[in-house]
C-alpha cells in the first residue's frame, strides 16, 4: 500500500469555522490531489499540486485553498466552512502526473459541517 | 468537457453470477481509462486500467476492454463473490496537460448475496 495518511479521519465543525485537513505521504511523489466525494457525484477534483509551492485549481475549488510547503504534506483549508462542504475528502498522489499513471488514494476524511 | 457516464446502481447479484457494469466516456483527446474500487470505509484503489484503444485491463478476475469506436470501457467478471461487494468507479485521464487529473463517473454500488 502507498504510504498516504490523512488527518483527521473524522471531524464535526460548525458553519463559519475554519478547517484544515492534512494529507501526508511517504512516497516522495511529486503530484498530490484533493477530491471530494458526494452521493450522486462520484469524486470531484478540488485542487492539485505539481510540486512544492505549485498548486492549481480543480473543478470545485470555490471555498477551498491549499498549501504545499513540503513534498510530503498537502493541506486543504476551508476558510469558513459551510454545510455544502459536508463531504468525504480524499487525498491522492502520483509520481509523474501523466495520463497513464495510477493515482493512489488515502483513507479519506469525513467532514460534517453543522 | 470530458465526462464519464456509468450505469446507476445499486446492483445486487447472487454469488457466482456474471457482472457487467457499463461505462462510456466523452473526451477530446485519447484518454487513459481506469476502474477504481472502494470497499466499505476505505479509500479508492486501482482495479485495472487501459491506456490505448483495444487494450484489455484485467485484475482479480475483472476485465475491461478499451473500445474507441463505442467510447466504452465496460467492467465484467464471470463469477462474483461476496467479497466483491463495493462501489466501482470508472474514470478517465486525458492527456494534453491534464496533469493526470482524473474525471470520475458517479460510481456503481455492487452488493453480492451468498
PDB file of C-alpha atoms in Angstrom:
ATOM      1  CA  UNK A   1       0.000   0.000   0.000  1.00  0.00           C
ATOM      2  CA  UNK A   2       1.135   3.514  -0.808  1.00  0.00           C
ATOM      3  CA  UNK A   3       2.092   5.450   2.305  1.00  0.00           C
ATOM      4  CA  UNK A   4      -0.665   8.032   2.471  1.00  0.00           C
ATOM      5  CA  UNK A   5      -2.300   9.202   5.657  1.00  0.00           C
ATOM      6  CA  UNK A   6      -4.995  11.772   6.199  1.00  0.00           C
ATOM      7  CA  UNK A   7      -5.824  13.640   9.368  1.00  0.00           C
ATOM      8  CA  UNK A   8      -8.185  13.966  10.986  1.00  0.00           C
ATOM      9  CA  UNK A   9     -10.197  10.953   9.826  1.00  0.00           C
ATOM     10  CA  UNK A  10     -13.432  12.399  11.154  1.00  0.00           C
ATOM     11  CA  UNK A  11     -14.366  15.949  12.029  1.00  0.00           C
ATOM     12  CA  UNK A  12     -17.509  17.746  13.083  1.00  0.00           C
ATOM     13  CA  UNK A  13     -17.444  21.522  12.922  1.00  0.00           C
ATOM     14  CA  UNK A  14     -19.796  24.474  12.831  1.00  0.00           C
ATOM     15  CA  UNK A  15     -20.655  26.782   9.973  1.00  0.00           C
ATOM     16  CA  UNK A  16     -18.207  29.668   9.665  1.00  0.00           C
ATOM     17  CA  UNK A  17     -15.344  27.832  11.357  1.00  0.00           C
ATOM     18  CA  UNK A  18     -12.014  27.412   9.551  1.00  0.00           C
ATOM     19  CA  UNK A  19     -10.966  23.805   8.971  1.00  0.00           C
ATOM     20  CA  UNK A  20      -7.679  22.348   7.766  1.00  0.00           C
ATOM     21  CA  UNK A  21      -7.277  18.814   6.513  1.00  0.00           C
ATOM     22  CA  UNK A  22      -3.857  17.259   6.136  1.00  0.00           C
ATOM     23  CA  UNK A  23      -2.534  14.737   3.674  1.00  0.00           C
ATOM     24  CA  UNK A  24       0.861  13.189   4.347  1.00  0.00           C
ATOM     25  CA  UNK A  25       2.779  10.865   2.014  1.00  0.00           C
ATOM     26  CA  UNK A  26       5.955   8.884   2.431  1.00  0.00           C
ATOM     27  CA  UNK A  27       6.378   8.002  -1.269  1.00  0.00           C
ATOM     28  CA  UNK A  28       8.137  11.205  -2.359  1.00  0.00           C
ATOM     29  CA  UNK A  29       5.626  11.578  -5.195  1.00  0.00           C
ATOM     30  CA  UNK A  30       5.561  14.900  -6.967  1.00  0.00           C
ATOM     31  CA  UNK A  31       1.804  15.192  -7.576  1.00  0.00           C
ATOM     32  CA  UNK A  32      -0.854  15.421  -4.889  1.00  0.00           C
ATOM     33  CA  UNK A  33      -4.596  15.872  -5.320  1.00  0.00           C
ATOM     34  CA  UNK A  34      -7.612  16.682  -3.165  1.00  0.00           C
ATOM     35  CA  UNK A  35     -11.008  15.260  -4.132  1.00  0.00           C
ATOM     36  CA  UNK A  36     -14.402  15.383  -2.514  1.00  0.00           C
ATOM     37  CA  UNK A  37     -16.866  12.506  -2.715  1.00  0.00           C
ATOM     38  CA  UNK A  38     -20.588  13.162  -2.602  1.00  0.00           C
ATOM     39  CA  UNK A  39     -23.527  10.861  -3.312  1.00  0.00           C
ATOM     40  CA  UNK A  40     -24.587  11.115  -6.935  1.00  0.00           C
ATOM     41  CA  UNK A  41     -21.415  12.954  -7.948  1.00  0.00           C
ATOM     42  CA  UNK A  42     -18.602  10.453  -7.683  1.00  0.00           C
ATOM     43  CA  UNK A  43     -15.298  12.143  -6.905  1.00  0.00           C
ATOM     44  CA  UNK A  44     -14.560  15.688  -7.997  1.00  0.00           C
ATOM     45  CA  UNK A  45     -11.180  17.385  -8.018  1.00  0.00           C
ATOM     46  CA  UNK A  46     -10.799  20.366  -5.684  1.00  0.00           C
ATOM     47  CA  UNK A  47      -7.133  21.338  -6.057  1.00  0.00           C
ATOM     48  CA  UNK A  48      -3.920  19.665  -7.014  1.00  0.00           C
ATOM     49  CA  UNK A  49      -0.216  20.260  -6.596  1.00  0.00           C
ATOM     50  CA  UNK A  50       2.604  19.515  -9.016  1.00  0.00           C
ATOM     51  CA  UNK A  51       5.407  20.397  -6.663  1.00  0.00           C
ATOM     52  CA  UNK A  52       6.336  22.321  -3.554  1.00  0.00           C
ATOM     53  CA  UNK A  53       4.514  25.646  -3.627  1.00  0.00           C
ATOM     54  CA  UNK A  54       2.992  24.760  -7.033  1.00  0.00           C
ATOM     55  CA  UNK A  55      -0.761  24.328  -6.952  1.00  0.00           C
ATOM     56  CA  UNK A  56      -3.716  24.743  -9.264  1.00  0.00           C
ATOM     57  CA  UNK A  57      -7.499  24.679  -9.122  1.00  0.00           C
ATOM     58  CA  UNK A  58      -9.729  21.786  -9.964  1.00  0.00           C
ATOM     59  CA  UNK A  59     -13.382  21.513 -10.871  1.00  0.00           C
ATOM     60  CA  UNK A  60     -14.830  22.534  -7.484  1.00  0.00           C
ATOM     61  CA  UNK A  61     -12.258  24.863  -5.925  1.00  0.00           C
ATOM     62  CA  UNK A  62     -14.560  27.647  -4.662  1.00  0.00           C
ATOM     63  CA  UNK A  63     -14.371  27.972  -0.884  1.00  0.00           C
ATOM     64  CA  UNK A  64     -11.154  25.962  -0.612  1.00  0.00           C
ATOM     65  CA  UNK A  65      -7.476  26.838  -0.509  1.00  0.00           C
ATOM     66  CA  UNK A  66      -4.405  24.609  -0.426  1.00  0.00           C
ATOM     67  CA  UNK A  67      -0.775  24.805   0.519  1.00  0.00           C
ATOM     68  CA  UNK A  68       2.248  22.625  -0.025  1.00  0.00           C
ATOM     69  CA  UNK A  69       5.383  23.714   1.779  1.00  0.00           C
ATOM     70  CA  UNK A  70       6.999  20.261   1.781  1.00  0.00           C
ATOM     71  CA  UNK A  71       6.899  17.398  -0.692  1.00  0.00           C
ATOM     72  CA  UNK A  72       5.216  15.126   1.811  1.00  0.00           C
ATOM     73  CA  UNK A  73       2.400  17.378   3.015  1.00  0.00           C
ATOM     74  CA  UNK A  74      -0.593  18.859   1.199  1.00  0.00           C
ATOM     75  CA  UNK A  75      -3.050  20.878   3.246  1.00  0.00           C
ATOM     76  CA  UNK A  76      -6.643  21.660   2.338  1.00  0.00           C
ATOM     77  CA  UNK A  77      -8.257  24.619   4.115  1.00  0.00           C
ATOM     78  CA  UNK A  78     -11.873  25.599   4.297  1.00  0.00           C
ATOM     79  CA  UNK A  79     -11.595  29.243   5.297  1.00  0.00           C
ATOM     80  CA  UNK A  80     -15.178  29.444   6.544  1.00  0.00           C
ATOM     81  CA  UNK A  81     -16.923  26.100   6.450  1.00  0.00           C
ATOM     82  CA  UNK A  82     -20.435  25.834   5.053  1.00  0.00           C
ATOM     83  CA  UNK A  83     -22.939  22.984   5.205  1.00  0.00           C
ATOM     84  CA  UNK A  84     -22.432  22.374   1.484  1.00  0.00           C
ATOM     85  CA  UNK A  85     -18.864  21.352   2.284  1.00  0.00           C
ATOM     86  CA  UNK A  86     -20.052  18.373   4.303  1.00  0.00           C
ATOM     87  CA  UNK A  87     -18.429  15.549   2.393  1.00  0.00           C
ATOM     88  CA  UNK A  88     -15.776  12.871   2.401  1.00  0.00           C
ATOM     89  CA  UNK A  89     -12.411  14.245   1.330  1.00  0.00           C
ATOM     90  CA  UNK A  90      -9.771  12.082  -0.318  1.00  0.00           C
ATOM     91  CA  UNK A  91      -6.168  12.846  -0.981  1.00  0.00           C
ATOM     92  CA  UNK A  92      -4.343  11.125  -3.824  1.00  0.00           C
ATOM     93  CA  UNK A  93      -0.770  11.029  -5.057  1.00  0.00           C
ATOM     94  CA  UNK A  94       1.045  10.171  -8.260  1.00  0.00           C
ATOM     95  CA  UNK A  95       4.636  10.315  -9.355  1.00  0.00           C
ATOM     96  CA  UNK A  96       4.665  11.667 -12.909  1.00  0.00           C
ATOM     97  CA  UNK A  97       1.233  13.268 -13.157  1.00  0.00           C
ATOM     98  CA  UNK A  98       0.609  11.987 -16.662  1.00  0.00           C
ATOM     99  CA  UNK A  99      -2.498  10.394 -18.076  1.00  0.00           C
ATOM    100  CA  UNK A 100      -1.098   6.844 -17.944  1.00  0.00           C
ATOM    101  CA  UNK A 101      -0.319   6.786 -14.284  1.00  0.00           C
ATOM    102  CA  UNK A 102      -2.268   5.311 -11.402  1.00  0.00           C
ATOM    103  CA  UNK A 103      -3.260   7.596  -8.569  1.00  0.00           C
ATOM    104  CA  UNK A 104      -3.036   6.215  -5.032  1.00  0.00           C
ATOM    105  CA  UNK A 105      -5.659   7.307  -2.569  1.00  0.00           C
ATOM    106  CA  UNK A 106      -5.628   7.934   1.144  1.00  0.00           C
ATOM    107  CA  UNK A 107      -8.272   6.569   3.527  1.00  0.00           C
ATOM    108  CA  UNK A 108     -10.389   9.734   3.489  1.00  0.00           C
ATOM    109  CA  UNK A 109     -11.602  12.348   5.966  1.00  0.00           C
ATOM    110  CA  UNK A 110     -15.290  12.508   6.787  1.00  0.00           C
ATOM    111  CA  UNK A 111     -16.288  16.126   7.477  1.00  0.00           C
ATOM    112  CA  UNK A 112     -19.637  17.211   8.870  1.00  0.00           C
ATOM    113  CA  UNK A 113     -20.432  20.922   8.934  1.00  0.00           C
ATOM    114  CA  UNK A 114     -23.376  21.752  11.201  1.00  0.00           C
TER     115      UNK A 114
ATOM    116  CA  UNK B   1     -15.622  18.906 -21.494  1.00  0.00           C
ATOM    117  CA  UNK B   2     -14.597  15.382 -20.737  1.00  0.00           C
ATOM    118  CA  UNK B   3     -17.069  13.205 -18.888  1.00  0.00           C
ATOM    119  CA  UNK B   4     -17.743   9.647 -17.762  1.00  0.00           C
ATOM    120  CA  UNK B   5     -21.145   8.001 -17.557  1.00  0.00           C
ATOM    121  CA  UNK B   6     -21.632   4.719 -15.757  1.00  0.00           C
ATOM    122  CA  UNK B   7     -24.700   2.710 -15.008  1.00  0.00           C
ATOM    123  CA  UNK B   8     -26.712   3.659 -11.980  1.00  0.00           C
ATOM    124  CA  UNK B   9     -26.777   1.297  -9.066  1.00  0.00           C
ATOM    125  CA  UNK B  10     -27.201  -0.327  -6.817  1.00  0.00           C
ATOM    126  CA  UNK B  11     -26.598  -3.660  -8.484  1.00  0.00           C
ATOM    127  CA  UNK B  12     -27.483  -6.750  -6.477  1.00  0.00           C
ATOM    128  CA  UNK B  13     -26.288 -10.172  -7.604  1.00  0.00           C
ATOM    129  CA  UNK B  14     -26.091 -13.652  -6.216  1.00  0.00           C
ATOM    130  CA  UNK B  15     -22.721 -15.236  -5.685  1.00  0.00           C
ATOM    131  CA  UNK B  16     -21.248 -16.736  -8.884  1.00  0.00           C
ATOM    132  CA  UNK B  17     -23.400 -14.533 -11.132  1.00  0.00           C
ATOM    133  CA  UNK B  18     -21.967 -12.685 -14.134  1.00  0.00           C
ATOM    134  CA  UNK B  19     -21.270  -9.000 -13.656  1.00  0.00           C
ATOM    135  CA  UNK B  20     -21.313  -6.174 -16.167  1.00  0.00           C
ATOM    136  CA  UNK B  21     -21.049  -2.521 -15.204  1.00  0.00           C
ATOM    137  CA  UNK B  22     -21.342  -0.223 -18.188  1.00  0.00           C
ATOM    138  CA  UNK B  23     -19.105   2.800 -18.634  1.00  0.00           C
ATOM    139  CA  UNK B  24     -18.990   5.232 -21.546  1.00  0.00           C
ATOM    140  CA  UNK B  25     -16.912   8.341 -21.898  1.00  0.00           C
ATOM    141  CA  UNK B  26     -16.604  11.603 -23.768  1.00  0.00           C
ATOM    142  CA  UNK B  27     -13.143  13.013 -24.323  1.00  0.00           C
ATOM    143  CA  UNK B  28     -11.478  15.400 -26.716  1.00  0.00           C
ATOM    144  CA  UNK B  29      -8.174  13.547 -26.784  1.00  0.00           C
ATOM    145  CA  UNK B  30      -7.049   9.963 -26.316  1.00  0.00           C
ATOM    146  CA  UNK B  31      -7.611   9.273 -22.650  1.00  0.00           C
ATOM    147  CA  UNK B  32      -6.453   6.509 -20.406  1.00  0.00           C
ATOM    148  CA  UNK B  33      -9.313   4.649 -18.751  1.00  0.00           C
ATOM    149  CA  UNK B  34      -9.465   3.269 -15.237  1.00  0.00           C
ATOM    150  CA  UNK B  35     -11.665   1.265 -12.928  1.00  0.00           C
ATOM    151  CA  UNK B  36     -11.242   2.031  -9.254  1.00  0.00           C
ATOM    152  CA  UNK B  37     -12.911   0.121  -6.427  1.00  0.00           C
ATOM    153  CA  UNK B  38     -13.884   1.395  -3.000  1.00  0.00           C
ATOM    154  CA  UNK B  39     -14.536  -1.147  -0.272  1.00  0.00           C
ATOM    155  CA  UNK B  40     -16.687  -0.041   2.668  1.00  0.00           C
ATOM    156  CA  UNK B  41     -14.947   2.528   4.850  1.00  0.00           C
ATOM    157  CA  UNK B  42     -11.840   2.680   2.679  1.00  0.00           C
ATOM    158  CA  UNK B  43     -10.262   4.866   0.044  1.00  0.00           C
ATOM    159  CA  UNK B  44     -10.217   4.066  -3.645  1.00  0.00           C
ATOM    160  CA  UNK B  45      -7.790   1.604  -5.114  1.00  0.00           C
ATOM    161  CA  UNK B  46      -6.993   0.835  -8.708  1.00  0.00           C
ATOM    162  CA  UNK B  47      -8.701  -2.261 -10.051  1.00  0.00           C
ATOM    163  CA  UNK B  48      -7.481  -2.120 -13.653  1.00  0.00           C
ATOM    164  CA  UNK B  49      -6.617   0.271 -16.427  1.00  0.00           C
ATOM    165  CA  UNK B  50      -6.096   0.584 -20.177  1.00  0.00           C
ATOM    166  CA  UNK B  51      -4.093   3.315 -21.821  1.00  0.00           C
ATOM    167  CA  UNK B  52      -4.894   2.895 -25.513  1.00  0.00           C
ATOM    168  CA  UNK B  53      -7.617   1.615 -27.800  1.00  0.00           C
ATOM    169  CA  UNK B  54      -8.212  -2.165 -27.810  1.00  0.00           C
ATOM    170  CA  UNK B  55      -6.160  -2.654 -24.663  1.00  0.00           C
ATOM    171  CA  UNK B  56      -7.684  -5.009 -22.130  1.00  0.00           C
ATOM    172  CA  UNK B  57      -7.117  -4.389 -18.451  1.00  0.00           C
ATOM    173  CA  UNK B  58      -7.545  -7.279 -16.053  1.00  0.00           C
ATOM    174  CA  UNK B  59      -7.127  -7.965 -12.363  1.00  0.00           C
ATOM    175  CA  UNK B  60      -8.680 -10.299  -9.762  1.00  0.00           C
ATOM    176  CA  UNK B  61     -10.951 -11.854 -12.402  1.00  0.00           C
ATOM    177  CA  UNK B  62     -12.261  -8.480 -13.581  1.00  0.00           C
ATOM    178  CA  UNK B  63     -11.751  -7.359 -17.173  1.00  0.00           C
ATOM    179  CA  UNK B  64     -12.467  -4.279 -19.260  1.00  0.00           C
ATOM    180  CA  UNK B  65     -11.602  -3.517 -22.893  1.00  0.00           C
ATOM    181  CA  UNK B  66     -10.951  -0.011 -24.180  1.00  0.00           C
ATOM    182  CA  UNK B  67     -13.342   0.374 -27.141  1.00  0.00           C
ATOM    183  CA  UNK B  68     -12.650   3.591 -29.006  1.00  0.00           C
ATOM    184  CA  UNK B  69     -15.361   3.006 -31.612  1.00  0.00           C
ATOM    185  CA  UNK B  70     -18.069   2.843 -28.951  1.00  0.00           C
ATOM    186  CA  UNK B  71     -16.239   5.063 -26.402  1.00  0.00           C
ATOM    187  CA  UNK B  72     -16.776   2.410 -23.765  1.00  0.00           C
ATOM    188  CA  UNK B  73     -14.888   0.605 -21.020  1.00  0.00           C
ATOM    189  CA  UNK B  74     -17.356  -1.867 -19.532  1.00  0.00           C
ATOM    190  CA  UNK B  75     -16.311  -3.828 -16.452  1.00  0.00           C
ATOM    191  CA  UNK B  76     -17.016  -7.583 -16.414  1.00  0.00           C
ATOM    192  CA  UNK B  77     -16.456 -10.524 -14.130  1.00  0.00           C
ATOM    193  CA  UNK B  78     -17.548 -14.047 -14.836  1.00  0.00           C
ATOM    194  CA  UNK B  79     -18.360 -15.137 -11.291  1.00  0.00           C
ATOM    195  CA  UNK B  80     -18.712 -12.618  -8.493  1.00  0.00           C
ATOM    196  CA  UNK B  81     -18.042 -13.309  -4.839  1.00  0.00           C
ATOM    197  CA  UNK B  82     -19.425 -11.754  -1.676  1.00  0.00           C
ATOM    198  CA  UNK B  83     -16.029 -10.105  -1.202  1.00  0.00           C
ATOM    199  CA  UNK B  84     -16.569  -8.145  -4.448  1.00  0.00           C
ATOM    200  CA  UNK B  85     -19.256  -6.054  -2.754  1.00  0.00           C
ATOM    201  CA  UNK B  86     -18.021  -2.490  -3.130  1.00  0.00           C
ATOM    202  CA  UNK B  87     -18.513   0.716  -5.093  1.00  0.00           C
ATOM    203  CA  UNK B  88     -16.914   0.737  -8.544  1.00  0.00           C
ATOM    204  CA  UNK B  89     -15.826   3.926 -10.264  1.00  0.00           C
ATOM    205  CA  UNK B  90     -14.980   4.350 -13.916  1.00  0.00           C
ATOM    206  CA  UNK B  91     -12.562   7.215 -14.605  1.00  0.00           C
ATOM    207  CA  UNK B  92     -10.555   8.783 -17.380  1.00  0.00           C
ATOM    208  CA  UNK B  93      -7.405  10.789 -17.537  1.00  0.00           C
ATOM    209  CA  UNK B  94      -6.944  12.856 -20.619  1.00  0.00           C
ATOM    210  CA  UNK B  95      -3.589  13.936 -21.969  1.00  0.00           C
ATOM    211  CA  UNK B  96      -2.703  17.379 -23.243  1.00  0.00           C
ATOM    212  CA  UNK B  97      -1.513  18.823 -19.975  1.00  0.00           C
ATOM    213  CA  UNK B  98      -4.176  17.335 -17.764  1.00  0.00           C
ATOM    214  CA  UNK B  99      -1.570  16.800 -15.030  1.00  0.00           C
ATOM    215  CA  UNK B 100      -3.005  13.341 -14.542  1.00  0.00           C
ATOM    216  CA  UNK B 101      -6.290  14.698 -13.267  1.00  0.00           C
ATOM    217  CA  UNK B 102      -8.966  12.050 -13.115  1.00  0.00           C
ATOM    218  CA  UNK B 103     -12.589  12.534 -14.132  1.00  0.00           C
ATOM    219  CA  UNK B 104     -14.841  10.041 -12.399  1.00  0.00           C
ATOM    220  CA  UNK B 105     -18.225   8.565 -13.067  1.00  0.00           C
ATOM    221  CA  UNK B 106     -20.740   8.660 -10.234  1.00  0.00           C
ATOM    222  CA  UNK B 107     -19.986   5.156  -9.047  1.00  0.00           C
ATOM    223  CA  UNK B 108     -21.943   1.899  -9.044  1.00  0.00           C
ATOM    224  CA  UNK B 109     -22.581   0.088  -5.805  1.00  0.00           C
ATOM    225  CA  UNK B 110     -22.431  -3.691  -6.097  1.00  0.00           C
ATOM    226  CA  UNK B 111     -23.891  -5.989  -3.459  1.00  0.00           C
ATOM    227  CA  UNK B 112     -23.284  -9.710  -3.781  1.00  0.00           C
ATOM    228  CA  UNK B 113     -25.511 -12.032  -1.758  1.00  0.00           C
ATOM    229  CA  UNK B 114     -24.402 -15.504  -0.682  1.00  0.00           C
TER     230      UNK B 114
END
